[in-house]
């Protein structure tokens, strides 16, 4: 017996989800790799803002994989291959944090802007703490991990602000 082929609608839906996830990964990559906003302790990129909005809009697994793949590609091409595995795990969990704080068990729901903002901030705190801990482990120095925290926190705040503006625009234009 041959397996039953999925309906054209099911195949179209899977293809659509794959294409949208690839687009999300590309946006995360470009906004992580290209705009480097200088700050006193390094630079800030805008890739996390796309990750936050993606966690609101996409299915959890799709958003998490797209965020992780886009960010890892930016690490690889940016000359930081040592950070690929930590980045994959950190970005994956970032999406889960936002998704869990903004979705009900039944799936997506409209949440107030303050709730999305708190979810973005919680995800940013996770990112800063995780990258600080990984920096301490990878470089064998707790001081290195602690020294990276101010820049990581500032990066999280900037990305939260950009994501909040994007969500407000999306709600105004009835996209979100």
PDB file of C-alpha atoms in Angstrom:
ATOM      1  CA  UNK A   1       0.000   0.000   0.000  1.00  0.00           C
ATOM      2  CA  UNK A   2       1.267   3.469  -0.831  1.00  0.00           C
ATOM      3  CA  UNK A   3       0.893   6.260   1.692  1.00  0.00           C
ATOM      4  CA  UNK A   4      -1.816   8.760   0.984  1.00  0.00           C
ATOM      5  CA  UNK A   5      -0.446  11.989  -0.462  1.00  0.00           C
ATOM      6  CA  UNK A   6      -1.175  15.065   1.603  1.00  0.00           C
ATOM      7  CA  UNK A   7      -3.802  17.370   0.282  1.00  0.00           C
ATOM      8  CA  UNK A   8      -2.611  20.262  -1.870  1.00  0.00           C
ATOM      9  CA  UNK A   9      -3.695  22.636   0.900  1.00  0.00           C
ATOM     10  CA  UNK A  10      -1.440  20.898   3.445  1.00  0.00           C
ATOM     11  CA  UNK A  11       1.529  21.006   1.078  1.00  0.00           C
ATOM     12  CA  UNK A  12       0.884  24.652   0.248  1.00  0.00           C
ATOM     13  CA  UNK A  13       0.688  25.496   3.947  1.00  0.00           C
ATOM     14  CA  UNK A  14       4.003  23.738   4.688  1.00  0.00           C
ATOM     15  CA  UNK A  15       5.659  25.459   1.744  1.00  0.00           C
ATOM     16  CA  UNK A  16       4.297  28.825   2.858  1.00  0.00           C
ATOM     17  CA  UNK A  17       5.546  28.302   6.420  1.00  0.00           C
ATOM     18  CA  UNK A  18       8.977  27.253   5.164  1.00  0.00           C
ATOM     19  CA  UNK A  19       9.232  30.314   2.905  1.00  0.00           C
ATOM     20  CA  UNK A  20       8.144  32.676   5.685  1.00  0.00           C
ATOM     21  CA  UNK A  21      10.602  31.098   8.124  1.00  0.00           C
ATOM     22  CA  UNK A  22      13.379  31.467   5.545  1.00  0.00           C
ATOM     23  CA  UNK A  23      12.430  35.116   5.102  1.00  0.00           C
ATOM     24  CA  UNK A  24      12.526  35.608   8.877  1.00  0.00           C
ATOM     25  CA  UNK A  25      15.967  33.953   9.070  1.00  0.00           C
ATOM     26  CA  UNK A  26      17.204  36.219   6.268  1.00  0.00           C
ATOM     27  CA  UNK A  27      15.897  39.337   8.040  1.00  0.00           C
ATOM     28  CA  UNK A  28      17.522  38.249  11.309  1.00  0.00           C
ATOM     29  CA  UNK A  29      20.813  37.659   9.478  1.00  0.00           C
ATOM     30  CA  UNK A  30      20.813  40.986   7.622  1.00  0.00           C
ATOM     31  CA  UNK A  31      19.836  43.050  10.670  1.00  0.00           C
ATOM     32  CA  UNK A  32      22.428  41.251  12.800  1.00  0.00           C
ATOM     33  CA  UNK A  33      25.244  41.359  10.264  1.00  0.00           C
ATOM     34  CA  UNK A  34      24.894  44.762   8.589  1.00  0.00           C
ATOM     35  CA  UNK A  35      23.832  47.610  10.895  1.00  0.00           C
ATOM     36  CA  UNK A  36      26.420  47.935  13.626  1.00  0.00           C
ATOM     37  CA  UNK A  37      25.483  50.849  15.860  1.00  0.00           C
ATOM     38  CA  UNK A  38      28.567  51.855  17.886  1.00  0.00           C
ATOM     39  CA  UNK A  39      28.257  52.121  21.660  1.00  0.00           C
ATOM     40  CA  UNK A  40      31.007  52.705  24.264  1.00  0.00           C
ATOM     41  CA  UNK A  41      31.437  48.968  24.902  1.00  0.00           C
ATOM     42  CA  UNK A  42      31.165  47.616  21.337  1.00  0.00           C
ATOM     43  CA  UNK A  43      28.212  47.790  18.980  1.00  0.00           C
ATOM     44  CA  UNK A  44      24.511  47.032  18.830  1.00  0.00           C
ATOM     45  CA  UNK A  45      22.772  45.199  15.994  1.00  0.00           C
ATOM     46  CA  UNK A  46      19.024  45.114  15.325  1.00  0.00           C
ATOM     47  CA  UNK A  47      18.579  41.394  14.673  1.00  0.00           C
ATOM     48  CA  UNK A  48      16.964  40.704  18.033  1.00  0.00           C
ATOM     49  CA  UNK A  49      14.120  43.117  17.284  1.00  0.00           C
ATOM     50  CA  UNK A  50      13.178  40.911  14.330  1.00  0.00           C
ATOM     51  CA  UNK A  51      13.412  37.875  16.595  1.00  0.00           C
ATOM     52  CA  UNK A  52      10.985  39.449  19.082  1.00  0.00           C
ATOM     53  CA  UNK A  53       8.411  40.386  16.450  1.00  0.00           C
ATOM     54  CA  UNK A  54       8.844  37.004  14.761  1.00  0.00           C
ATOM     55  CA  UNK A  55       8.073  35.270  18.063  1.00  0.00           C
ATOM     56  CA  UNK A  56       4.766  37.143  18.181  1.00  0.00           C
ATOM     57  CA  UNK A  57       3.752  36.380  14.597  1.00  0.00           C
ATOM     58  CA  UNK A  58       5.147  32.948  13.689  1.00  0.00           C
ATOM     59  CA  UNK A  59       4.697  29.467  15.090  1.00  0.00           C
ATOM     60  CA  UNK A  60       7.082  28.875  17.996  1.00  0.00           C
ATOM     61  CA  UNK A  61       9.289  26.297  16.308  1.00  0.00           C
ATOM     62  CA  UNK A  62       9.441  28.195  13.013  1.00  0.00           C
ATOM     63  CA  UNK A  63      10.411  31.435  14.755  1.00  0.00           C
ATOM     64  CA  UNK A  64      12.966  29.736  17.008  1.00  0.00           C
ATOM     65  CA  UNK A  65      14.716  27.933  14.166  1.00  0.00           C
ATOM     66  CA  UNK A  66      14.689  31.001  11.929  1.00  0.00           C
ATOM     67  CA  UNK A  67      16.109  33.182  14.722  1.00  0.00           C
ATOM     68  CA  UNK A  68      18.813  30.652  15.518  1.00  0.00           C
ATOM     69  CA  UNK A  69      19.824  29.995  11.922  1.00  0.00           C
ATOM     70  CA  UNK A  70      19.887  33.679  10.938  1.00  0.00           C
ATOM     71  CA  UNK A  71      21.946  34.609  14.004  1.00  0.00           C
ATOM     72  CA  UNK A  72      24.362  31.705  13.563  1.00  0.00           C
ATOM     73  CA  UNK A  73      24.921  32.651   9.947  1.00  0.00           C
ATOM     74  CA  UNK A  74      25.798  36.180  11.075  1.00  0.00           C
ATOM     75  CA  UNK A  75      28.283  34.750  13.600  1.00  0.00           C
ATOM     76  CA  UNK A  76      29.843  32.495  10.977  1.00  0.00           C
ATOM     77  CA  UNK A  77      30.199  35.145   8.286  1.00  0.00           C
ATOM     78  CA  UNK A  78      31.151  37.803  10.856  1.00  0.00           C
ATOM     79  CA  UNK A  79      34.196  35.809  11.941  1.00  0.00           C
ATOM     80  CA  UNK A  80      32.871  34.427  15.226  1.00  0.00           C
ATOM     81  CA  UNK A  81      32.518  30.674  14.595  1.00  0.00           C
ATOM     82  CA  UNK A  82      33.277  29.957  18.258  1.00  0.00           C
ATOM     83  CA  UNK A  83      29.902  31.496  19.111  1.00  0.00           C
ATOM     84  CA  UNK A  84      27.730  29.493  16.691  1.00  0.00           C
ATOM     85  CA  UNK A  85      26.574  26.808  19.137  1.00  0.00           C
ATOM     86  CA  UNK A  86      25.937  29.193  22.061  1.00  0.00           C
ATOM     87  CA  UNK A  87      24.143  31.603  19.711  1.00  0.00           C
ATOM     88  CA  UNK A  88      21.913  28.824  18.367  1.00  0.00           C
ATOM     89  CA  UNK A  89      20.787  27.854  21.865  1.00  0.00           C
ATOM     90  CA  UNK A  90      20.483  31.403  23.200  1.00  0.00           C
ATOM     91  CA  UNK A  91      18.379  32.671  20.275  1.00  0.00           C
ATOM     92  CA  UNK A  92      16.199  29.547  20.367  1.00  0.00           C
ATOM     93  CA  UNK A  93      15.399  30.161  24.035  1.00  0.00           C
ATOM     94  CA  UNK A  94      14.858  33.903  23.385  1.00  0.00           C
ATOM     95  CA  UNK A  95      11.979  33.033  21.066  1.00  0.00           C
ATOM     96  CA  UNK A  96      10.541  30.566  23.574  1.00  0.00           C
ATOM     97  CA  UNK A  97      10.600  33.213  26.316  1.00  0.00           C
ATOM     98  CA  UNK A  98       8.686  35.728  24.187  1.00  0.00           C
ATOM     99  CA  UNK A  99       6.323  33.083  22.831  1.00  0.00           C
ATOM    100  CA  UNK A 100       5.479  31.650  26.252  1.00  0.00           C
ATOM    101  CA  UNK A 101       4.824  35.089  27.735  1.00  0.00           C
ATOM    102  CA  UNK A 102       2.584  36.234  24.865  1.00  0.00           C
ATOM    103  CA  UNK A 103       0.656  33.124  23.787  1.00  0.00           C
ATOM    104  CA  UNK A 104      -2.020  31.054  25.447  1.00  0.00           C
ATOM    105  CA  UNK A 105      -2.158  27.265  25.294  1.00  0.00           C
ATOM    106  CA  UNK A 106      -4.542  27.477  22.355  1.00  0.00           C
ATOM    107  CA  UNK A 107      -2.100  29.438  20.204  1.00  0.00           C
ATOM    108  CA  UNK A 108      -1.665  33.080  19.399  1.00  0.00           C
ATOM    109  CA  UNK A 109      -3.718  35.746  21.042  1.00  0.00           C
ATOM    110  CA  UNK A 110      -3.683  39.500  20.962  1.00  0.00           C
ATOM    111  CA  UNK A 111      -1.784  40.831  23.936  1.00  0.00           C
ATOM    112  CA  UNK A 112      -1.460  44.374  25.228  1.00  0.00           C
ATOM    113  CA  UNK A 113       1.665  46.257  24.228  1.00  0.00           C
ATOM    114  CA  UNK A 114       2.925  46.321  27.813  1.00  0.00           C
ATOM    115  CA  UNK A 115       2.828  42.505  27.938  1.00  0.00           C
ATOM    116  CA  UNK A 116       4.808  42.221  24.696  1.00  0.00           C
ATOM    117  CA  UNK A 117       7.297  44.776  26.028  1.00  0.00           C
ATOM    118  CA  UNK A 118       7.793  42.775  29.234  1.00  0.00           C
ATOM    119  CA  UNK A 119       8.283  39.613  27.178  1.00  0.00           C
ATOM    120  CA  UNK A 120      10.918  41.365  25.037  1.00  0.00           C
ATOM    121  CA  UNK A 121      12.689  42.632  28.159  1.00  0.00           C
ATOM    122  CA  UNK A 122      12.631  39.169  29.781  1.00  0.00           C
ATOM    123  CA  UNK A 123      14.081  37.698  26.601  1.00  0.00           C
ATOM    124  CA  UNK A 124      16.739  40.440  26.561  1.00  0.00           C
ATOM    125  CA  UNK A 125      17.724  39.635  30.141  1.00  0.00           C
ATOM    126  CA  UNK A 126      18.028  35.969  29.235  1.00  0.00           C
ATOM    127  CA  UNK A 127      20.207  36.912  26.243  1.00  0.00           C
ATOM    128  CA  UNK A 128      22.526  39.135  28.297  1.00  0.00           C
ATOM    129  CA  UNK A 129      22.902  36.596  31.114  1.00  0.00           C
ATOM    130  CA  UNK A 130      23.433  33.661  28.738  1.00  0.00           C
ATOM    131  CA  UNK A 131      25.983  35.458  26.549  1.00  0.00           C
ATOM    132  CA  UNK A 132      27.787  36.702  29.669  1.00  0.00           C
ATOM    133  CA  UNK A 133      27.957  33.166  31.070  1.00  0.00           C
ATOM    134  CA  UNK A 134      29.056  31.720  27.728  1.00  0.00           C
ATOM    135  CA  UNK A 135      31.734  34.409  27.396  1.00  0.00           C
ATOM    136  CA  UNK A 136      33.037  33.486  30.840  1.00  0.00           C
ATOM    137  CA  UNK A 137      33.139  29.796  29.863  1.00  0.00           C
ATOM    138  CA  UNK A 138      34.585  30.240  26.378  1.00  0.00           C
ATOM    139  CA  UNK A 139      37.318  32.640  27.471  1.00  0.00           C
ATOM    140  CA  UNK A 140      37.928  31.083  30.894  1.00  0.00           C
ATOM    141  CA  UNK A 141      37.333  34.312  32.772  1.00  0.00           C
ATOM    142  CA  UNK A 142      34.354  35.457  34.795  1.00  0.00           C
ATOM    143  CA  UNK A 143      35.635  39.021  34.403  1.00  0.00           C
ATOM    144  CA  UNK A 144      35.211  38.775  30.624  1.00  0.00           C
ATOM    145  CA  UNK A 145      31.614  37.629  31.038  1.00  0.00           C
ATOM    146  CA  UNK A 146      30.826  40.405  33.489  1.00  0.00           C
ATOM    147  CA  UNK A 147      32.539  43.032  31.323  1.00  0.00           C
ATOM    148  CA  UNK A 148      30.278  42.130  28.399  1.00  0.00           C
ATOM    149  CA  UNK A 149      27.044  42.611  30.366  1.00  0.00           C
ATOM    150  CA  UNK A 150      26.606  46.415  29.997  1.00  0.00           C
ATOM    151  CA  UNK A 151      26.841  46.200  26.191  1.00  0.00           C
ATOM    152  CA  UNK A 152      24.534  43.199  26.062  1.00  0.00           C
ATOM    153  CA  UNK A 153      21.958  44.896  28.279  1.00  0.00           C
ATOM    154  CA  UNK A 154      22.093  48.034  26.152  1.00  0.00           C
ATOM    155  CA  UNK A 155      21.686  45.891  23.027  1.00  0.00           C
ATOM    156  CA  UNK A 156      18.627  44.251  24.569  1.00  0.00           C
ATOM    157  CA  UNK A 157      17.102  47.619  25.437  1.00  0.00           C
ATOM    158  CA  UNK A 158      17.694  49.021  21.935  1.00  0.00           C
ATOM    159  CA  UNK A 159      16.191  45.921  20.313  1.00  0.00           C
ATOM    160  CA  UNK A 160      13.221  46.018  22.677  1.00  0.00           C
ATOM    161  CA  UNK A 161      12.584  49.644  21.755  1.00  0.00           C
ATOM    162  CA  UNK A 162      12.788  48.891  18.019  1.00  0.00           C
ATOM    163  CA  UNK A 163      10.503  45.861  18.410  1.00  0.00           C
ATOM    164  CA  UNK A 164       7.933  47.876  20.393  1.00  0.00           C
ATOM    165  CA  UNK A 165       7.893  50.545  17.673  1.00  0.00           C
ATOM    166  CA  UNK A 166       7.475  47.806  15.046  1.00  0.00           C
ATOM    167  CA  UNK A 167       4.599  46.228  16.995  1.00  0.00           C
ATOM    168  CA  UNK A 168       2.903  49.622  17.413  1.00  0.00           C
ATOM    169  CA  UNK A 169       3.224  50.244  13.660  1.00  0.00           C
ATOM    170  CA  UNK A 170       1.951  46.744  12.916  1.00  0.00           C
ATOM    171  CA  UNK A 171      -1.102  47.276  15.109  1.00  0.00           C
ATOM    172  CA  UNK A 172      -1.781  50.682  13.577  1.00  0.00           C
ATOM    173  CA  UNK A 173      -1.620  49.218  10.077  1.00  0.00           C
ATOM    174  CA  UNK A 174      -3.614  46.139  11.186  1.00  0.00           C
ATOM    175  CA  UNK A 175      -0.762  43.775  10.335  1.00  0.00           C
ATOM    176  CA  UNK A 176      -0.349  42.497  13.895  1.00  0.00           C
TER     177      UNK A 176
END
